[in-house]
């Protein structure tokens, strides 16, 4: 969606809520609006078949066990799952090298 479409959608939803409450219908003042797209970056099925994730995972422990990676690019776009990945996968992997 474009920024204008997002604003239009949000404002229409606010108007729906205001009307439902018999409140005065007002247009909100936008103080800040930031686009976080692209959010869920994905690789193509062809790239996956071609070993993309094998090569990505192979980067862990590179440079003689001194380089480890975490974050959405290496696991998933959810901070809670990233913390679990760090605790249960990444840190044990690092400890194997030390
Ligand atoms: C609006 C929004 C709502 C969200 N809500 C939730 C939620 O409710 N629950 C949930 O689990 N997840 C949520 N997420 C997802 C979660 O925030 C991300 O999945 C997670 O933060 C990804 O972690 P990351 O370490 O990969 O990236 P980030 O947390 O984005 O960390 C990357 C860091 O690198 C820094 N950086 C970037 N470029 C450079 C550079 N060149 N040099 C130095 N530093 C750099 C950035 O400043 C940033 O601090 C939300 C995300 C967004 C955008």
Short mmCIF file of C-alpha atoms and ligand atoms in Angstrom, two decimals:
data_model
loop_
_atom_site.label_atom_id
_atom_site.label_comp_id
_atom_site.label_asym_id
_atom_site.label_seq_id
_atom_site.Cartn_x
_atom_site.Cartn_y
_atom_site.Cartn_z
CA UNK A 1 0.00 0.00 0.00
CA UNK A 2 1.14 3.55 -0.61
CA UNK A 3 1.53 6.00 2.29
CA UNK A 4 -1.64 7.81 1.13
CA UNK A 5 -3.59 4.53 1.03
CA UNK A 6 -2.41 3.70 4.57
CA UNK A 7 -3.39 7.15 5.85
CA UNK A 8 -6.79 6.92 4.11
CA UNK A 9 -7.42 3.47 5.60
CA UNK A 10 -6.48 4.53 9.15
CA UNK A 11 -8.54 7.71 8.95
CA UNK A 12 -11.57 5.80 7.63
CA UNK A 13 -11.27 3.32 10.53
CA UNK A 14 -11.09 6.20 13.04
CA UNK A 15 -14.18 7.76 11.46
CA UNK A 16 -16.02 4.42 11.73
CA UNK A 17 -15.17 4.27 15.46
CA UNK A 18 -16.19 7.91 15.99
CA UNK A 19 -19.52 7.38 14.20
CA UNK A 20 -20.16 4.19 16.19
CA UNK A 21 -19.72 6.22 19.39
CA UNK A 22 -21.81 9.15 18.04
CA UNK A 23 -18.68 11.23 18.51
CA UNK A 24 -17.66 14.19 16.37
CA UNK A 25 -15.99 12.94 13.19
CA UNK A 26 -12.55 14.52 13.03
CA UNK A 27 -9.50 14.06 10.86
CA UNK A 28 -6.42 13.20 12.92
CA UNK A 29 -3.23 15.17 12.66
CA UNK A 30 -0.39 12.86 11.60
CA UNK A 31 2.64 13.55 13.80
CA UNK A 32 4.83 10.78 12.38
CA UNK A 33 4.41 7.95 9.90
CA UNK A 34 7.23 5.71 8.78
CA UNK A 35 7.19 2.94 6.23
CA UNK A 36 8.89 -0.27 7.41
CA UNK A 37 8.70 -1.93 4.03
CA UNK A 38 10.05 -4.14 2.69
CA UNK A 39 9.34 -6.06 5.89
CA UNK A 40 9.35 -9.79 5.17
CA UNK A 41 12.22 -10.18 2.74
CA UNK A 42 12.13 -13.50 0.95
CA UNK A 43 14.31 -15.37 -1.49
CA UNK A 44 12.90 -17.14 -4.50
CA UNK A 45 12.13 -20.88 -4.53
CA UNK A 46 14.90 -21.23 -7.15
CA UNK A 47 17.44 -19.60 -4.82
CA UNK A 48 16.35 -21.89 -1.97
CA UNK A 49 16.69 -24.94 -4.24
CA UNK A 50 20.10 -23.60 -5.22
CA UNK A 51 21.29 -23.78 -1.60
CA UNK A 52 20.73 -20.20 -0.41
CA UNK A 53 20.06 -21.20 3.21
CA UNK A 54 22.90 -23.73 3.25
CA UNK A 55 25.31 -20.99 2.17
CA UNK A 56 23.78 -18.48 4.63
CA UNK A 57 24.07 -20.92 7.55
CA UNK A 58 27.64 -21.78 6.50
CA UNK A 59 28.61 -18.18 7.36
CA UNK A 60 28.10 -18.96 11.07
CA UNK A 61 31.46 -19.49 12.73
CA UNK A 62 33.36 -18.09 9.77
CA UNK A 63 36.76 -16.42 9.99
CA UNK A 64 38.04 -19.17 12.32
CA UNK A 65 35.05 -19.12 14.61
CA UNK A 66 35.04 -15.38 15.14
CA UNK A 67 31.97 -14.37 13.13
CA UNK A 68 28.41 -15.21 14.12
CA UNK A 69 25.22 -13.65 12.85
CA UNK A 70 21.73 -13.11 14.20
CA UNK A 71 18.73 -11.02 13.22
CA UNK A 72 15.82 -11.18 10.86
CA UNK A 73 17.99 -11.94 7.83
CA UNK A 74 19.27 -15.09 9.53
CA UNK A 75 16.16 -16.32 11.29
CA UNK A 76 12.79 -14.59 11.35
CA UNK A 77 11.09 -11.17 11.60
CA UNK A 78 10.00 -11.55 15.25
CA UNK A 79 12.10 -10.19 18.10
CA UNK A 80 10.85 -12.79 20.61
CA UNK A 81 11.85 -15.65 18.30
CA UNK A 82 15.17 -13.95 17.62
CA UNK A 83 15.97 -13.88 21.35
CA UNK A 84 15.14 -17.59 21.52
CA UNK A 85 17.34 -18.23 18.48
CA UNK A 86 20.20 -16.34 20.19
CA UNK A 87 19.81 -18.23 23.45
CA UNK A 88 19.09 -21.73 22.19
CA UNK A 89 21.06 -21.85 18.91
CA UNK A 90 23.56 -19.08 18.47
CA UNK A 91 25.19 -18.94 21.90
CA UNK A 92 25.56 -22.76 22.11
CA UNK A 93 27.09 -22.65 18.60
CA UNK A 94 29.54 -19.96 19.74
CA UNK A 95 30.43 -21.94 22.86
CA UNK A 96 31.41 -24.91 20.67
CA UNK A 97 34.08 -22.75 19.05
CA UNK A 98 35.46 -21.35 22.31
C1 LIG B 1 6.45 -1.58 13.33
C2 LIG B 1 7.04 -2.91 13.74
C3 LIG B 1 6.41 -3.63 14.73
C4 LIG B 1 6.94 -4.86 15.16
N1 LIG B 1 6.31 -5.56 16.14
C5 LIG B 1 6.83 -6.71 16.59
C6 LIG B 1 6.19 -7.43 17.66
O1 LIG B 1 5.17 -7.00 18.19
N2 LIG B 1 6.74 -8.60 18.05
C7 LIG B 1 7.87 -9.10 17.49
O2 LIG B 1 8.31 -10.18 17.92
N3 LIG B 1 8.49 -8.46 16.48
C8 LIG B 1 8.00 -7.27 16.02
N4 LIG B 1 8.61 -6.60 14.99
C9 LIG B 1 9.72 -7.23 14.34
C10 LIG B 1 11.03 -7.03 15.07
O3 LIG B 1 11.17 -5.66 15.45
C11 LIG B 1 12.16 -7.41 14.10
O4 LIG B 1 11.92 -8.70 13.61
C12 LIG B 1 13.51 -7.42 14.80
O5 LIG B 1 13.75 -6.16 15.40
C13 LIG B 1 14.59 -7.72 13.79
O6 LIG B 1 15.82 -7.68 14.47
P1 LIG B 1 17.15 -7.38 13.69
O7 LIG B 1 18.23 -7.49 14.72
O8 LIG B 1 17.25 -8.24 12.47
O9 LIG B 1 17.02 -5.90 13.14
P2 LIG B 1 16.85 -4.47 13.95
O10 LIG B 1 16.19 -4.73 15.27
O11 LIG B 1 16.22 -3.61 12.93
O12 LIG B 1 18.35 -4.11 14.24
C14 LIG B 1 19.23 -3.66 13.21
C15 LIG B 1 20.12 -2.63 13.85
O13 LIG B 1 21.18 -2.32 12.95
C16 LIG B 1 21.36 -0.93 12.93
N5 LIG B 1 22.00 -0.60 11.65
C17 LIG B 1 21.43 -0.60 10.42
N6 LIG B 1 22.35 -0.28 9.50
C18 LIG B 1 23.51 -0.06 10.16
C19 LIG B 1 24.82 0.31 9.75
N7 LIG B 1 25.13 0.50 8.47
N8 LIG B 1 25.77 0.41 10.70
C20 LIG B 1 25.48 0.19 12.01
N9 LIG B 1 24.25 -0.16 12.46
C21 LIG B 1 23.28 -0.29 11.54
C22 LIG B 1 19.98 -0.34 13.10
O14 LIG B 1 20.06 0.99 13.59
C23 LIG B 1 19.39 -1.31 14.14
O15 LIG B 1 19.67 -0.91 15.47
C24 LIG B 1 8.12 -5.36 14.56
C25 LIG B 1 8.76 -4.62 13.56
C26 LIG B 1 8.23 -3.41 13.16
C27 LIG B 1 8.95 -2.60 12.09
#
